[in-house]
Amino acid sequence: MIDDETLLEEFYNEDDDDIFVIGDAQQYLFFKAGGDIYAFDVEHVNEMIEYQPLTKVPMMQPYVKGVTNIRGSIVTVIDLLERFHFGSATIGPKTSLIIIKNIALVIDEVHDVNSIVNDDIKESLDFGFKIEQRFIRSMAKYNDSYIAILNCEEIFNLAEISQLKES
Amino acid sequence: MEEELEIFLEDCDDQLQFMENALVEMQNGMIDEEAIGAIFRAVHTIKGSAGMFGFDDVVAFAHTGENLFDMIRQGSVAVNKDMIGLFLLCRDHMEKLIQAAVTETELDDAQKVVGSNLKAQLVAYIEGKPAPKEEVVELSNSVEKEESWHISIRFKKDFFTTGMSINSIFNFLNKMGKIIKNHPITYNIPLLEDLNPTHPYIGYELLFLGDTNEEALHEVFEFIKDDVSLVIFQIDTENAYDALLEERQEEKLKSELIEASFVEASYFPQEREEITPVTVEVIQEKEVESKREEKPEKQKKATTSLRVDSNKIDLLINYMSEIVIANSKILSLVDNEKDDNNEGSELLEAAHSMKELLEYVRDGIMDIRMIQVGDSFNKFRRIVNDTSKKIGKDVEFVITGGDTELDKTVVERISDPLVHMLRNSIDHGVELPEERVAKGKSARGRVDLRAYPDSGSIVIEIEDDGKGLDKERILSKAIENGQVNPSAKLTDEEIYKLIFEAGLSTAEKVSDISGRGVGMDVVRRNIEDLRGTIDIASTLGKGSKITIRLPLTLAIIDGFLVQVGTTKYIIPLENIKECVELSEEEEANMGSNEFINLRGEMLPLLNVRKILHEEESVSRRKNIVIVYFGNKYVGLLVDELLGEYQTVIKSLGEVFQYLPGISGGSILGSGEIALIFDIPRLIELKSREGL
């Protein structure tokens, strides 16, 4: 008989309790925004929902689109593309909200949830990628091309996103 | 901390509070069986629950207290004033013991000495020994084998030029024996502007335990004996402290000694009578009072209560709002259904009664958050007592309306501002007894704290019969600070309100109680954050009255729903004066100005669409909602008026923490979010920008 606890231990890597590990691979959420594929560590993602109308909040940074009601809670909505200064999301039938830390991120399309083995994760380049380097946590090889795993801390940097727009 | 420990702590806090309330009541002359019983039960409960956790120190201490109270209850020991004072100290010590037990720390030595002294005094009462003062002396003798010395040090102005450091004196003393209590005397430290950093303003009162003699102690100071002023004596000689007070001639030393529990307040009974002969009368009055057996207003009724985590209630409120929203969707669906087919009317009826019931449930849940202000107010009794005693004032503190109910969060957040204002009333308002007598008032001042509901809000009043506010002084100080234009003509009320401005203190001397000129502005800010208002009325020589008006609950707001562009906004009803339509004629008159002529008065307009960058309006009519805050009126130009709306306020989240003019959001029946205007801040913001 296999002991439950040893199974659990294999399941969770105790050294790094922040990261959800199966073997030596981790789970990522892949999504499209502005034609490119990006990924988030699934550990950070609370949920994904269909895009829903929002209430604009004035005087904020252009990428802070407003607030929306998710089951009785008021959640801030941020447009990822505008955060990257790539224009703004076009709302279509596949537009979704990824909710991370009580903030909803507008993205074009949820693509996949899949695991990437740790060997395929590389340090991000100092430059050369189209989004600002600070938004990238690391690069990952996915379907034979390199995509950016995004850095939540930087994208949701409270000190930055709570600034009022200069009028 | 473990959950059980947390509950234990909470329970102990409650019990200690019961004790304190009963003791303060007894101090005010209401000594009756009920109060004694309450204290006995509190001590017993603490002992019992501490026993369960194996906190032996707490149990042992509580046990002694319990024994004495049992005797008092049975009438074999009579309560006197000194005893009550002792019990208050015991209560404080018990609190420390509990804290130490829960946090698994040790009491420091001074606290241990205090503890064994207190315990010994309790034992003395149990054994029926006479005059408590002598006992203290006897006991400190029996408890410590080494001798206890009191060392009082003051430094002369140029002490630091000797090159000696104060620390090394302490170090040396600690080698000879042990300093078990070190109480710095700081009241000689001047204001910062008058402070000379090379002068030592501080002094020390030390309790020193050591096998030594007076000569040896003086020798410690041999090198600096010309630069310090010393008083050294053994504390267990009779009237030991009299000599110290005589030598020091410092007004406040006595209260410092009492406060740092070097001596008990009862140590100075004679002097107290000499200084304020009036208190004698008062004490007699109290005795008369206590003879009146039946006291009508008893503060505590035994209500059965349940302790619930407030998060659970908040969660319920959230779900409740969701149900209301879901139900309104059902209502509109049923409504549509009915148009086609009349058979839906029964369903409609059911949905409507559902809606009504849900509202009852919601009100009921909201009601759980409401607590009586009395418990919180009773905590102020001790603060008032201590504060007035400390500055030699005699104050009667009267609480009325303790059963008034207010949202728990509001009660918690109003507590600090109230303490501040009460202290102000005692420190600046109520005069010293001799001053009062000279003015023909009764020697005993009176401070009233009242709470009562009034037209949908709760009013809290603090009234004193002291010297009142000096208009001229406030005004000249404000002009001096540049807060008021010298040529401005202010009404009395406006002048009084200046005390809520930052940096305005007319107190001539800063005390540790009040007078730093910070505080009243913080008080005002706190109250405004609770969506309350504060007013002040005063008559010079007769007293002042501060009136605070608070909403019943923070969570619900009565608002007026408007639409601008595609966004809905809620304006708090309390800020709205009226709504008018902006006629085309008026609009043409305006030209590019942004004010209208309203019945002969100029009214500045705020074009909400413009400042909030909303899209073009969808409606043809334009409406103006006239809002005000204080004496400032502003017209908000909006598109649609959608009517009154009672709503639950929710925070928009941290991202919007710096957003001015909007205090939160509310989820409407349709699931949409409406933004709630913060009118005071909005007006403030626009006035600063110069509109």
Coordinates of C-alpha atoms in Angstrom, one line a residue, chain B residues 46-389:
Chain B
I46 CA -10.5 34.6 35.0
K47 CA -9.2 32.2 37.6
G48 CA -11.1 29.4 36.2
S49 CA -10.2 29.9 32.6
A50 CA -6.6 30.6 33.4
G51 CA -6.6 27.3 35.3
M52 CA -7.6 25.5 32.2
F53 CA -4.6 26.8 30.4
G54 CA -2.3 26.2 33.3
F55 CA -1.4 29.8 33.8
D56 CA -0.4 29.3 37.4
D57 CA 0.7 32.9 38.1
V58 CA -2.6 34.2 37.0
V59 CA -4.5 31.6 39.0
A60 CA -2.4 32.2 42.2
F61 CA -2.9 36.0 42.0
A62 CA -6.6 35.7 41.1
H63 CA -7.1 33.2 43.9
T64 CA -5.9 35.7 46.5
G65 CA -8.2 38.4 45.1
E66 CA -11.1 36.0 45.0
N67 CA -10.7 35.0 48.6
L68 CA -10.8 38.6 49.7
F69 CA -13.8 39.3 47.6
D70 CA -15.6 36.3 49.0
M71 CA -15.1 37.7 52.4
I72 CA -16.3 41.1 51.3
R73 CA -19.4 39.4 49.8
Q74 CA -20.1 37.7 53.1
G75 CA -19.7 40.9 54.9
S76 CA -16.7 39.9 57.0
V77 CA -14.5 42.6 55.5
A78 CA -15.7 46.1 54.8
V79 CA -14.8 47.9 51.6
N80 CA -13.0 51.2 51.9
K81 CA -11.6 53.7 49.4
D82 CA -8.1 52.5 49.7
M83 CA -9.2 49.0 49.0
I84 CA -10.9 50.1 45.7
G85 CA -7.7 51.8 44.7
L86 CA -5.8 48.6 45.5
F87 CA -8.2 46.6 43.5
L88 CA -7.8 48.8 40.5
L89 CA -4.0 48.3 40.7
C90 CA -4.6 44.6 41.1
R91 CA -6.8 44.6 38.0
D92 CA -4.0 46.2 36.0
H93 CA -1.5 43.7 37.4
M94 CA -3.8 40.9 36.5
E95 CA -3.9 42.2 32.9
K96 CA -0.1 42.2 32.8
L97 CA 0.0 38.7 34.2
I98 CA -2.5 37.5 31.6
Q99 CA -0.6 39.1 28.8
A100 CA 2.7 37.6 30.0
A101 CA 1.1 34.2 30.3
V102 CA -0.4 34.2 26.9
T103 CA 2.7 35.6 25.2
E104 CA 4.9 33.2 27.3
T105 CA 7.1 36.0 28.5
E106 CA 8.3 36.8 32.0
L107 CA 7.3 39.8 34.0
D108 CA 10.1 42.2 34.6
D109 CA 11.5 42.5 38.1
A110 CA 9.7 45.8 38.9
Q111 CA 6.4 44.2 37.9
K112 CA 7.2 41.2 40.0
V113 CA 7.8 43.4 43.0
V114 CA 4.5 45.3 42.3
G115 CA 2.8 41.9 42.1
S116 CA 4.1 40.6 45.4
N117 CA 3.4 43.9 47.1
L118 CA -0.2 43.9 45.8
K119 CA -0.7 40.3 46.8
A120 CA 0.7 40.9 50.3
Q121 CA -1.7 43.8 50.7
L122 CA -4.6 41.6 49.7
V123 CA -3.4 39.0 52.2
A124 CA -3.2 41.7 54.8
Y125 CA -6.8 42.6 54.3
I126 CA -7.8 38.9 54.4
E127 CA -6.0 38.5 57.7
G128 CA -7.7 41.6 58.9
K129 CA -4.8 43.8 59.6
P130 CA -5.4 47.5 60.2
A131 CA -4.2 50.6 58.5
P132 CA -3.0 49.7 55.0
K133 CA -0.2 52.2 54.9
E134 CA 1.9 50.6 57.6
E135 CA 1.2 47.2 56.0
V136 CA 2.8 48.2 52.8
V137 CA 5.9 49.1 54.7
E138 CA 5.9 46.0 56.8
L139 CA 5.3 43.9 53.7
S140 CA 8.0 45.4 51.6
N141 CA 10.2 44.5 54.6
S142 CA 9.2 41.0 54.7
V143 CA 9.1 40.4 51.0
E144 CA 12.6 41.5 50.3
K145 CA 15.6 40.5 52.3
E146 CA 17.8 43.2 50.9
E147 CA 16.9 46.8 51.7
S148 CA 14.9 49.0 49.4
W149 CA 16.2 52.5 48.8
H150 CA 14.7 55.3 47.0
I151 CA 17.2 57.4 45.0
S152 CA 16.1 60.7 43.5
I153 CA 18.5 62.4 41.1
R154 CA 18.3 65.8 39.5
F155 CA 21.2 67.1 37.4
K156 CA 22.5 70.6 37.6
K157 CA 22.6 72.6 34.4
D158 CA 26.2 72.0 33.4
F159 CA 26.3 68.3 34.5
F160 CA 27.3 67.1 31.1
T161 CA 30.5 69.3 31.2
T162 CA 31.8 66.9 34.0
G163 CA 32.1 64.2 31.3
M164 CA 30.1 61.7 33.3
S165 CA 27.4 59.8 31.6
I166 CA 24.1 59.1 33.2
N167 CA 24.3 55.6 32.0
S168 CA 27.4 54.8 33.9
I169 CA 25.7 55.8 37.1
F170 CA 23.0 53.2 36.4
N171 CA 25.6 50.6 35.5
F172 CA 27.4 51.2 38.7
L173 CA 24.3 51.0 40.8
N174 CA 23.4 47.8 39.1
K175 CA 26.7 46.4 40.2
M176 CA 26.1 47.3 43.8
G177 CA 22.6 45.9 43.7
K178 CA 19.7 46.3 41.4
I179 CA 17.6 49.1 40.1
I180 CA 14.2 47.6 40.2
K181 CA 12.4 50.7 39.0
N182 CA 13.6 53.6 37.0
H183 CA 11.2 56.3 36.5
P184 CA 12.5 59.3 34.5
I185 CA 11.1 62.7 35.4
T186 CA 10.5 64.5 32.2
Y187 CA 8.2 67.3 33.1
N188 CA 11.1 69.8 33.2
I189 CA 12.0 69.3 29.6
P190 CA 11.0 72.5 27.9
L191 CA 9.5 73.0 24.4
L192 CA 11.8 72.2 21.6
E193 CA 12.3 75.9 20.7
D194 CA 13.5 76.6 24.3
L195 CA 15.6 73.5 24.6
N196 CA 19.3 73.7 25.1
P197 CA 20.7 70.4 24.0
T198 CA 23.7 70.7 26.3
H199 CA 21.6 70.8 29.4
P200 CA 20.2 67.8 31.2
Y201 CA 16.6 68.5 31.9
I202 CA 15.7 65.0 32.9
G203 CA 15.7 63.6 36.4
Y204 CA 15.3 60.1 37.8
E205 CA 13.4 58.5 40.6
L206 CA 14.9 55.1 41.3
L207 CA 13.9 52.2 43.4
F208 CA 17.1 50.4 44.3
L209 CA 17.4 47.1 46.0
G210 CA 20.7 46.3 47.6
D211 CA 22.6 45.2 50.6
T212 CA 24.2 48.6 51.3
N213 CA 23.9 51.7 53.4
E214 CA 23.2 55.3 52.8
E215 CA 26.9 56.3 52.9
A216 CA 27.9 53.8 50.3
L217 CA 25.1 55.1 48.0
H218 CA 26.2 58.7 48.4
E219 CA 29.8 57.5 47.5
V220 CA 28.5 56.5 44.1
F221 CA 28.0 60.1 43.4
E222 CA 31.2 61.2 45.0
F223 CA 32.8 62.6 41.8
I224 CA 29.8 64.5 40.7
K225 CA 28.3 65.4 44.0
D226 CA 28.4 69.1 43.2
D227 CA 26.7 68.6 39.9
V228 CA 23.7 66.6 41.0
S229 CA 21.1 67.0 43.6
L230 CA 20.4 63.8 45.5
V231 CA 17.8 62.5 47.9
I232 CA 18.5 59.0 49.1
F233 CA 16.4 57.3 51.8
Q234 CA 15.3 53.8 52.8
I235 CA 11.7 53.4 51.7
D236 CA 10.5 51.4 54.6
T237 CA 10.9 54.2 57.1
E238 CA 7.8 55.9 58.1
N239 CA 6.8 59.0 56.0
A240 CA 9.9 58.4 54.0
Y241 CA 8.5 60.2 50.9
D242 CA 7.6 63.4 52.8
A243 CA 11.2 64.4 53.1
L244 CA 11.7 63.8 49.3
L245 CA 8.7 66.0 48.4
E246 CA 9.9 68.7 50.8
E247 CA 13.3 68.7 49.3
R248 CA 12.1 68.7 45.7
Q249 CA 9.4 71.2 46.0
E250 CA 8.1 70.1 42.6
E251 CA 4.4 70.3 42.1
K252 CA 4.1 67.3 39.9
L253 CA 6.4 64.9 41.6
K254 CA 3.7 63.6 43.8
S255 CA 1.5 62.5 41.0
E256 CA 4.5 61.0 39.2
L257 CA 5.3 59.0 42.2
I258 CA 1.8 57.8 42.4
E259 CA 1.6 57.1 38.7
A260 CA 4.8 55.1 38.7
S261 CA 3.4 53.3 41.8
F262 CA 6.2 54.2 44.1
V263 CA 3.5 55.1 46.6
E264 CA -0.2 54.7 46.7
A265 CA -2.4 57.7 46.2
S266 CA -3.7 57.1 49.7
Y267 CA -0.2 57.9 51.0
F268 CA -1.0 61.6 50.8
P269 CA -4.4 61.9 52.3
Q270 CA -3.7 64.8 54.5
E271 CA -2.1 67.0 51.9
R272 CA -4.9 66.4 49.5
E273 CA -7.3 67.8 51.9
E274 CA -5.2 70.8 52.6
I275 CA -4.9 71.7 48.9
T276 CA -8.5 71.3 47.9
P277 CA -10.7 71.6 50.9
V278 CA -13.6 71.3 48.5
T279 CA -13.1 67.7 47.8
V280 CA -14.0 66.9 51.4
E281 CA -17.4 68.2 50.8
V282 CA -17.7 66.1 47.7
I283 CA -16.6 63.0 49.5
Q284 CA -19.3 63.6 52.0
E285 CA -21.8 64.1 49.2
K286 CA -20.7 60.7 47.8
E287 CA -21.2 59.1 51.2
V288 CA -24.7 60.5 51.2
E289 CA -25.2 59.1 47.7
S290 CA -24.0 55.7 48.6
K291 CA -26.4 55.6 51.5
R292 CA -29.3 55.9 49.1
E293 CA -29.6 52.2 48.7
E294 CA -31.4 51.7 45.4
K295 CA -29.7 53.3 42.4
P296 CA -32.0 53.6 39.5
E297 CA -29.6 53.6 36.6
K298 CA -27.7 50.3 36.7
Q299 CA -25.3 50.1 33.8
K300 CA -25.3 46.4 33.1
K301 CA -28.2 44.2 32.3
A302 CA -27.5 40.5 31.8
T303 CA -28.2 40.1 28.1
T304 CA -27.5 36.8 26.6
S305 CA -25.0 37.3 23.8
L306 CA -23.2 35.4 21.2
R307 CA -19.7 36.2 20.0
V308 CA -19.5 36.1 16.3
D309 CA -16.5 36.9 14.0
S310 CA -17.5 40.1 12.2
N311 CA -16.1 38.7 9.0
K312 CA -18.9 36.2 9.0
I313 CA -21.4 38.9 9.2
D314 CA -19.7 40.8 6.4
L315 CA -19.8 37.7 4.3
L316 CA -23.5 37.3 5.0
I317 CA -24.1 40.9 4.0
N318 CA -22.3 40.3 0.7
Y319 CA -24.4 37.2 0.0
M320 CA -27.5 39.0 1.0
S321 CA -26.8 41.9 -1.5
E322 CA -26.3 39.2 -4.2
I323 CA -29.6 37.6 -3.4
V324 CA -31.4 40.9 -3.6
I325 CA -29.8 41.5 -7.0
A326 CA -30.7 38.0 -8.2
N327 CA -34.2 38.5 -7.0
S328 CA -34.6 41.7 -8.8
K329 CA -33.6 39.9 -12.0
I330 CA -36.3 37.4 -11.3
L331 CA -38.7 40.2 -10.7
S332 CA -38.0 41.8 -14.1
L333 CA -38.2 38.4 -15.8
V334 CA -41.6 37.7 -14.2
D335 CA -42.7 41.2 -15.2
N336 CA -41.9 40.6 -18.8
E337 CA -43.6 37.2 -18.7
K338 CA -46.8 38.8 -17.4
D339 CA -47.1 41.1 -20.4
D340 CA -47.7 38.1 -22.7
N341 CA -49.6 35.9 -20.4
N342 CA -51.7 37.0 -17.4
E343 CA -51.0 33.7 -15.6
G344 CA -47.7 35.1 -14.4
S345 CA -49.3 37.3 -11.8
E346 CA -49.2 34.7 -9.0
L347 CA -45.5 34.3 -9.7
L348 CA -45.1 38.0 -9.6
E349 CA -46.8 38.2 -6.3
A350 CA -44.6 35.5 -4.9
A351 CA -41.5 37.3 -6.2
H352 CA -42.6 40.5 -4.6
S353 CA -43.2 39.0 -1.2
M354 CA -39.8 37.4 -1.6
K355 CA -38.3 40.8 -2.2
E356 CA -40.0 42.2 0.9
L357 CA -38.8 39.3 3.1
L358 CA -35.3 39.6 1.8
E359 CA -35.3 43.2 2.8
Y360 CA -36.3 42.2 6.4
V361 CA -33.5 39.7 6.4
R362 CA -31.0 42.2 5.2
D363 CA -32.1 44.7 7.8
G364 CA -31.8 42.0 10.4
I365 CA -28.2 41.2 9.4
M366 CA -27.3 44.8 9.4
D367 CA -28.7 45.0 12.9
I368 CA -26.3 42.4 14.1
R369 CA -23.5 44.8 13.5
M370 CA -25.1 47.4 15.7
I371 CA -23.8 47.5 19.3
Q372 CA -24.7 49.6 22.3
V373 CA -22.3 52.5 22.8
G374 CA -22.4 52.1 26.6
D375 CA -19.6 49.5 26.9
S376 CA -17.3 51.6 24.9
F377 CA -18.3 54.8 26.8
N378 CA -17.8 53.1 30.2
K379 CA -14.1 52.6 29.3
F380 CA -13.8 56.4 29.3
R381 CA -14.7 56.6 33.0
R382 CA -11.3 55.5 34.0
I383 CA -9.6 57.7 31.5
V384 CA -11.5 60.7 32.8
N385 CA -10.8 59.7 36.4
D386 CA -7.1 59.3 35.8
T387 CA -6.7 62.4 33.7
S388 CA -8.5 64.6 36.1
K389 CA -6.7 63.2 39.1

